[in-house]
mmCIF file with all atom_site columns, C-alpha atoms in Angstrom:
data_model
loop_
_atom_site.group_PDB
_atom_site.id
_atom_site.type_symbol
_atom_site.label_atom_id
_atom_site.label_alt_id
_atom_site.label_comp_id
_atom_site.label_asym_id
_atom_site.label_entity_id
_atom_site.label_seq_id
_atom_site.pdbx_PDB_ins_code
_atom_site.Cartn_x
_atom_site.Cartn_y
_atom_site.Cartn_z
_atom_site.occupancy
_atom_site.B_iso_or_equiv
_atom_site.pdbx_formal_charge
_atom_site.auth_seq_id
_atom_site.auth_comp_id
_atom_site.auth_asym_id
_atom_site.auth_atom_id
_atom_site.pdbx_PDB_model_num
ATOM 1   C CA . MET C 1 1   ? -12.655 -0.725 -54.007 1.00 43.00 ? 49  MET C CA 1
ATOM 2   C CA . LYS C 1 2   ? -10.987 -2.392 -50.857 1.00 43.00 ? 50  LYS C CA 1
ATOM 3   C CA . PHE C 1 3   ? -7.778  -2.817 -52.718 1.00 42.00 ? 51  PHE C CA 1
ATOM 4   C CA . LEU C 1 4   ? -7.530  0.809  -53.864 1.00 40.00 ? 52  LEU C CA 1
ATOM 5   C CA . VAL C 1 5   ? -7.892  1.858  -49.956 1.00 41.00 ? 53  VAL C CA 1
ATOM 6   C CA . VAL C 1 6   ? -5.358  -0.591 -48.709 1.00 43.00 ? 54  VAL C CA 1
ATOM 7   C CA . LEU C 1 7   ? -3.042  0.780  -51.780 1.00 42.00 ? 55  LEU C CA 1
ATOM 8   C CA . ALA C 1 8   ? -3.655  4.262  -50.826 1.00 49.00 ? 56  ALA C CA 1
ATOM 9   C CA . VAL C 1 9   ? -2.677  3.582  -46.884 1.00 51.00 ? 57  VAL C CA 1
ATOM 10  C CA . ALA C 1 10  ? 0.354   1.664  -48.066 1.00 53.00 ? 58  ALA C CA 1
ATOM 11  C CA . VAL C 1 11  ? 1.488   4.537  -50.243 1.00 50.00 ? 59  VAL C CA 1
ATOM 12  C CA . ALA C 1 12  ? 0.859   7.043  -47.536 1.00 53.00 ? 60  ALA C CA 1
ATOM 13  C CA . CYS C 1 13  ? 2.828   5.000  -44.824 1.00 53.00 ? 61  CYS C CA 1
ATOM 14  C CA . ALA C 1 14  ? 5.704   4.646  -47.374 1.00 50.00 ? 62  ALA C CA 1
ATOM 15  C CA . VAL C 1 15  ? 5.749   8.450  -47.967 1.00 49.00 ? 63  VAL C CA 1
ATOM 16  C CA . ALA C 1 16  ? 5.407   9.258  -44.308 1.00 49.00 ? 64  ALA C CA 1
ATOM 17  C CA . LYS C 1 17  ? 8.222   6.936  -43.466 1.00 49.00 ? 65  LYS C CA 1
ATOM 18  C CA . GLU C 1 18  ? 10.659  8.535  -45.831 1.00 47.00 ? 66  GLU C CA 1
ATOM 19  C CA . GLU C 1 19  ? 9.742   12.090 -44.442 1.00 50.00 ? 67  GLU C CA 1
ATOM 20  C CA . TRP C 1 20  ? 10.179  10.855 -40.752 1.00 55.00 ? 68  TRP C CA 1
ATOM 21  C CA . GLN C 1 21  ? 13.711  11.218 -39.241 1.00 69.00 ? 69  GLN C CA 1
ATOM 22  C CA . PHE C 1 22  ? 15.305  10.002 -36.171 1.00 81.00 ? 70  PHE C CA 1
ATOM 23  C CA . ALA C 1 23  ? 16.592  12.786 -33.819 1.00 84.00 ? 71  ALA C CA 1
ATOM 24  C CA . PRO C 1 24  ? 19.716  11.728 -31.656 1.00 90.00 ? 72  PRO C CA 1
ATOM 25  C CA . ILE C 1 25  ? 19.622  12.643 -28.043 1.00 91.00 ? 73  ILE C CA 1
ATOM 26  C CA . VAL C 1 26  ? 22.171  15.148 -27.490 1.00 93.00 ? 74  VAL C CA 1
ATOM 27  C CA . LYS C 1 27  ? 21.781  15.579 -23.640 1.00 94.00 ? 75  LYS C CA 1
ATOM 28  C CA . SER C 1 28  ? 19.747  13.765 -21.240 1.00 93.00 ? 76  SER C CA 1
ATOM 29  C CA . ASN C 1 29  ? 19.613  14.232 -17.343 1.00 93.00 ? 77  ASN C CA 1
ATOM 30  C CA . TYR C 1 30  ? 17.379  12.899 -14.739 1.00 93.00 ? 78  TYR C CA 1
ATOM 31  C CA . ASP C 1 31  ? 17.481  13.142 -10.884 1.00 93.00 ? 79  ASP C CA 1
ATOM 32  C CA . GLN C 1 32  ? 14.939  12.069 -8.265  1.00 91.00 ? 80  GLN C CA 1
ATOM 33  C CA . SER C 1 33  ? 15.426  12.462 -4.574  1.00 89.00 ? 81  SER C CA 1
ATOM 34  C CA . PRO C 1 34  ? 13.854  10.115 -1.987  1.00 88.00 ? 82  PRO C CA 1
ATOM 35  C CA . ASP C 1 35  ? 11.312  12.944 -0.792  1.00 85.00 ? 83  ASP C CA 1
ATOM 36  C CA . GLY C 1 36  ? 9.689   12.953 -4.248  1.00 82.00 ? 84  GLY C CA 1
ATOM 37  C CA . ALA C 1 37  ? 11.489  15.973 -5.725  1.00 90.00 ? 85  ALA C CA 1
ATOM 38  C CA . PHE C 1 38  ? 12.787  15.420 -9.365  1.00 93.00 ? 86  PHE C CA 1
ATOM 39  C CA . GLN C 1 39  ? 14.471  17.316 -12.229 1.00 95.00 ? 87  GLN C CA 1
ATOM 40  C CA . TYR C 1 40  ? 15.013  16.529 -15.782 1.00 94.00 ? 88  TYR C CA 1
ATOM 41  C CA . ALA C 1 41  ? 16.198  17.942 -18.946 1.00 95.00 ? 89  ALA C CA 1
ATOM 42  C CA . TYR C 1 42  ? 16.774  16.780 -22.453 1.00 95.00 ? 90  TYR C CA 1
ATOM 43  C CA . GLU C 1 43  ? 18.018  18.028 -25.865 1.00 95.00 ? 91  GLU C CA 1
ATOM 44  C CA . THR C 1 44  ? 17.809  16.269 -29.216 1.00 93.00 ? 92  THR C CA 1
ATOM 45  C CA . GLY C 1 45  ? 19.719  16.723 -32.522 1.00 90.00 ? 93  GLY C CA 1
ATOM 46  C CA . ASN C 1 46  ? 16.912  18.504 -34.376 1.00 89.00 ? 94  ASN C CA 1
ATOM 47  C CA . GLY C 1 47  ? 16.486  21.383 -31.612 1.00 89.00 ? 95  GLY C CA 1
ATOM 48  C CA . ILE C 1 48  ? 13.898  20.110 -29.258 1.00 93.00 ? 96  ILE C CA 1
ATOM 49  C CA . TYR C 1 49  ? 14.453  20.935 -25.737 1.00 95.00 ? 97  TYR C CA 1
ATOM 50  C CA . ALA C 1 50  ? 12.602  20.391 -22.600 1.00 95.00 ? 98  ALA C CA 1
ATOM 51  C CA . GLN C 1 51  ? 13.296  20.519 -18.800 1.00 96.00 ? 99  GLN C CA 1
ATOM 52  C CA . ALA C 1 52  ? 11.358  20.476 -15.616 1.00 95.00 ? 100 ALA C CA 1
ATOM 53  C CA . SER C 1 53  ? 11.653  20.272 -11.929 1.00 95.00 ? 101 SER C CA 1
ATOM 54  C CA . GLY C 1 54  ? 9.030   19.753 -9.351  1.00 93.00 ? 102 GLY C CA 1
ATOM 55  C CA . ALA C 1 55  ? 8.466   18.765 -5.649  1.00 92.00 ? 103 ALA C CA 1
ATOM 56  C CA . ILE C 1 56  ? 5.682   17.662 -3.274  1.00 89.00 ? 104 ILE C CA 1
ATOM 57  C CA . LYS C 1 57  ? 4.035   20.694 -1.706  1.00 87.00 ? 105 LYS C CA 1
ATOM 58  C CA . ASN C 1 58  ? 2.618   20.116 1.796   1.00 84.00 ? 106 ASN C CA 1
ATOM 59  C CA . PRO C 1 59  ? 3.678   16.369 2.053   1.00 82.00 ? 107 PRO C CA 1
ATOM 60  C CA . ASN C 1 60  ? 2.235   15.847 5.372   1.00 85.00 ? 108 ASN C CA 1
ATOM 61  C CA . SER C 1 61  ? -1.005  17.484 5.127   1.00 85.00 ? 109 SER C CA 1
ATOM 62  C CA . GLU C 1 62  ? -4.374  16.189 4.162   1.00 87.00 ? 110 GLU C CA 1
ATOM 63  C CA . TYR C 1 63  ? -4.152  17.780 0.654   1.00 85.00 ? 111 TYR C CA 1
ATOM 64  C CA . PRO C 1 64  ? -0.485  17.232 -0.720  1.00 85.00 ? 112 PRO C CA 1
ATOM 65  C CA . ALA C 1 65  ? 0.114   18.510 -4.323  1.00 86.00 ? 113 ALA C CA 1
ATOM 66  C CA . LEU C 1 66  ? 2.884   18.156 -6.832  1.00 89.00 ? 114 LEU C CA 1
ATOM 67  C CA . GLY C 1 67  ? 4.400   21.651 -7.996  1.00 92.00 ? 115 GLY C CA 1
ATOM 68  C CA . VAL C 1 68  ? 6.227   21.605 -11.187 1.00 94.00 ? 116 VAL C CA 1
ATOM 69  C CA . GLN C 1 69  ? 7.984   24.046 -13.139 1.00 95.00 ? 117 GLN C CA 1
ATOM 70  C CA . GLY C 1 70  ? 9.336   23.766 -16.776 1.00 95.00 ? 118 GLY C CA 1
ATOM 71  C CA . ALA C 1 71  ? 9.855   24.787 -20.277 1.00 96.00 ? 119 ALA C CA 1
ATOM 72  C CA . TYR C 1 72  ? 9.961   23.303 -23.585 1.00 95.00 ? 120 TYR C CA 1
ATOM 73  C CA . LYS C 1 73  ? 11.141  24.650 -26.917 1.00 95.00 ? 121 LYS C CA 1
ATOM 74  C CA . TYR C 1 74  ? 10.993  23.319 -30.749 1.00 92.00 ? 122 TYR C CA 1
ATOM 75  C CA . THR C 1 75  ? 10.716  24.606 -34.207 1.00 90.00 ? 123 THR C CA 1
ATOM 76  C CA . ALA C 1 76  ? 7.206   24.435 -35.598 1.00 88.00 ? 124 ALA C CA 1
ATOM 77  C CA . PRO C 1 77  ? 6.762   22.906 -39.274 1.00 88.00 ? 125 PRO C CA 1
ATOM 78  C CA . ASP C 1 78  ? 6.575   26.539 -40.602 1.00 90.00 ? 126 ASP C CA 1
ATOM 79  C CA . GLY C 1 79  ? 9.923   27.144 -39.156 1.00 89.00 ? 127 GLY C CA 1
ATOM 80  C CA . SER C 1 80  ? 9.073   29.379 -36.450 1.00 90.00 ? 128 SER C CA 1
ATOM 81  C CA . PRO C 1 81  ? 10.485  28.781 -32.968 1.00 92.00 ? 129 PRO C CA 1
ATOM 82  C CA . VAL C 1 82  ? 8.151   27.640 -30.226 1.00 93.00 ? 130 VAL C CA 1
ATOM 83  C CA . GLU C 1 83  ? 8.972   28.287 -26.548 1.00 95.00 ? 131 GLU C CA 1
ATOM 84  C CA . VAL C 1 84  ? 6.678   27.701 -23.710 1.00 95.00 ? 132 VAL C CA 1
ATOM 85  C CA . THR C 1 85  ? 7.321   27.979 -19.955 1.00 95.00 ? 133 THR C CA 1
ATOM 86  C CA . TYR C 1 86  ? 4.846   26.601 -17.492 1.00 95.00 ? 134 TYR C CA 1
ATOM 87  C CA . THR C 1 87  ? 3.932   26.082 -13.661 1.00 94.00 ? 135 THR C CA 1
ATOM 88  C CA . ALA C 1 88  ? 1.595   23.059 -13.033 1.00 92.00 ? 136 ALA C CA 1
ATOM 89  C CA . ASP C 1 89  ? 0.467   22.578 -9.248  1.00 90.00 ? 137 ASP C CA 1
ATOM 90  C CA . GLU C 1 90  ? -2.954  22.619 -7.289  1.00 87.00 ? 138 GLU C CA 1
ATOM 91  C CA . ASN C 1 91  ? -3.872  25.660 -9.240  1.00 88.00 ? 139 ASN C CA 1
ATOM 92  C CA . GLY C 1 92  ? -3.622  23.729 -12.656 1.00 90.00 ? 140 GLY C CA 1
ATOM 93  C CA . TYR C 1 93  ? -1.465  23.925 -15.756 1.00 92.00 ? 141 TYR C CA 1
ATOM 94  C CA . GLN C 1 94  ? -0.432  27.515 -16.376 1.00 92.00 ? 142 GLN C CA 1
ATOM 95  C CA . PRO C 1 95  ? 1.570   28.046 -19.677 1.00 93.00 ? 143 PRO C CA 1
ATOM 96  C CA . GLN C 1 96  ? 3.251   31.126 -20.832 1.00 93.00 ? 144 GLN C CA 1
ATOM 97  C CA . GLY C 1 97  ? 4.694   31.840 -24.305 1.00 92.00 ? 145 GLY C CA 1
ATOM 98  C CA . SER C 1 98  ? 4.257   33.640 -27.414 1.00 83.00 ? 146 SER C CA 1
ATOM 99  C CA . VAL C 1 99  ? 2.259   30.795 -29.032 1.00 87.00 ? 147 VAL C CA 1
ATOM 100 C CA . ILE C 1 100 ? -0.260  30.657 -26.302 1.00 87.00 ? 148 ILE C CA 1
ATOM 101 C CA . PRO C 1 101 ? -3.160  32.749 -27.092 1.00 86.00 ? 149 PRO C CA 1
ATOM 102 C CA . VAL C 1 102 ? -4.020  35.895 -25.070 1.00 82.00 ? 150 VAL C CA 1
ATOM 103 C CA . PRO C 1 103 ? -7.794  37.082 -24.968 1.00 83.00 ? 151 PRO C CA 1
ATOM 104 C CA . GLN C 1 104 ? -8.392  40.518 -26.242 1.00 88.00 ? 152 GLN C CA 1
ATOM 105 C CA . PRO C 1 105 ? -9.090  43.224 -23.616 1.00 89.00 ? 153 PRO C CA 1
ATOM 106 C CA . ILE C 1 106 ? -12.808 43.962 -23.017 1.00 90.00 ? 154 ILE C CA 1
ATOM 107 C CA . PRO C 1 107 ? -13.798 47.171 -24.703 1.00 93.00 ? 155 PRO C CA 1
ATOM 108 C CA . GLU C 1 108 ? -14.642 50.103 -22.320 1.00 94.00 ? 156 GLU C CA 1
ATOM 109 C CA . ALA C 1 109 ? -18.224 50.249 -23.047 1.00 94.00 ? 157 ALA C CA 1
ATOM 110 C CA . ILE C 1 110 ? -18.939 46.546 -22.420 1.00 94.00 ? 158 ILE C CA 1
ATOM 111 C CA . ALA C 1 111 ? -16.721 46.741 -19.179 1.00 92.00 ? 159 ALA C CA 1
ATOM 112 C CA . ARG C 1 112 ? -18.983 49.693 -17.902 1.00 94.00 ? 160 ARG C CA 1
ATOM 113 C CA . SER C 1 113 ? -22.164 47.633 -19.270 1.00 93.00 ? 161 SER C CA 1
ATOM 114 C CA . LEU C 1 114 ? -21.032 44.626 -16.983 1.00 92.00 ? 162 LEU C CA 1
ATOM 115 C CA . ALA C 1 115 ? -20.354 46.657 -14.054 1.00 93.00 ? 163 ALA C CA 1
ATOM 116 C CA . TYR C 1 116 ? -23.774 48.496 -14.069 1.00 93.00 ? 164 TYR C CA 1
ATOM 117 C CA . ILE C 1 117 ? -25.440 45.089 -14.513 1.00 92.00 ? 165 ILE C CA 1
ATOM 118 C CA . ALA C 1 118 ? -23.472 43.751 -11.485 1.00 91.00 ? 166 ALA C CA 1
ATOM 119 C CA . SER C 1 119 ? -24.398 46.675 -9.379  1.00 92.00 ? 167 SER C CA 1
ATOM 120 C CA . HIS C 1 120 ? -28.093 46.626 -10.321 1.00 89.00 ? 168 HIS C CA 1
ATOM 121 C CA . PRO C 1 121 ? -29.262 43.097 -10.141 1.00 83.00 ? 169 PRO C CA 1
ATOM 122 C CA . PRO C 1 122 ? -32.781 42.409 -11.506 1.00 81.00 ? 170 PRO C CA 1
ATOM 123 C CA . ALA C 1 123 ? -35.750 42.762 -9.154  1.00 79.00 ? 171 ALA C CA 1
ATOM 124 C CA . VAL C 1 124 ? -37.534 39.661 -7.988  1.00 77.00 ? 172 VAL C CA 1
ATOM 125 C CA . GLU C 1 125 ? -41.079 39.627 -9.434  1.00 75.00 ? 173 GLU C CA 1
ATOM 126 C CA . LYS C 1 126 ? -43.799 38.863 -6.992  1.00 72.00 ? 174 LYS C CA 1
ATOM 127 C CA . SER C 1 127 ? -45.858 35.867 -8.013  1.00 67.00 ? 175 SER C CA 1
ATOM 128 C CA . TYR C 1 128 ? -49.767 36.233 -7.601  1.00 66.00 ? 176 TYR C CA 1
ATOM 129 C CA . SER C 1 129 ? -50.639 32.492 -8.104  1.00 62.00 ? 177 SER C CA 1
ATOM 130 C CA . LYS C 1 130 ? -52.361 30.313 -5.777  1.00 61.00 ? 178 LYS C CA 1
ATOM 131 C CA . PRO C 1 131 ? -50.090 27.816 -4.130  1.00 62.00 ? 179 PRO C CA 1
ATOM 132 C CA . ASN C 1 132 ? -52.474 24.980 -5.431  1.00 62.00 ? 180 ASN C CA 1
ATOM 133 C CA . SER C 1 133 ? -52.554 26.438 -8.880  1.00 57.00 ? 181 SER C CA 1
ATOM 134 C CA . PRO C 1 134 ? -51.471 24.365 -12.079 1.00 59.00 ? 182 PRO C CA 1
ATOM 135 C CA . VAL C 1 135 ? -48.111 26.674 -12.072 1.00 57.00 ? 183 VAL C CA 1
ATOM 136 C CA . TYR C 1 136 ? -47.190 25.095 -8.881  1.00 53.00 ? 184 TYR C CA 1
ATOM 137 C CA . GLY C 1 137 ? -48.734 21.716 -9.393  1.00 49.00 ? 185 GLY C CA 1
#
């Protein structure tokens, strides 16, 4: 049984190695300044492209943060193009692109219900238990 598992793994690795291809680097740039700012870009022969630039925000404050803007693109296995732009800073990673899911709008009836619930909080029920009762310990 162990032999069959090892044989199956070896065959899978051989098939995967044949499908895997090297992609030549067509373009590659990287720049960094002494103050921490940077920018980079690269492109491969199979159409993968990425670029980003960033700098330290509020460097002399108690809470410095790195702010980065960038983009990347590639072709998905199904042949569709994937393009994403993003910002990453003290507010987190914020991607935008056609492959990023967008939530559906809230139906009007549910939005009205949520507004009603927010404007009419539940009444606090008064408890008539004695302070030394088993409910309070």
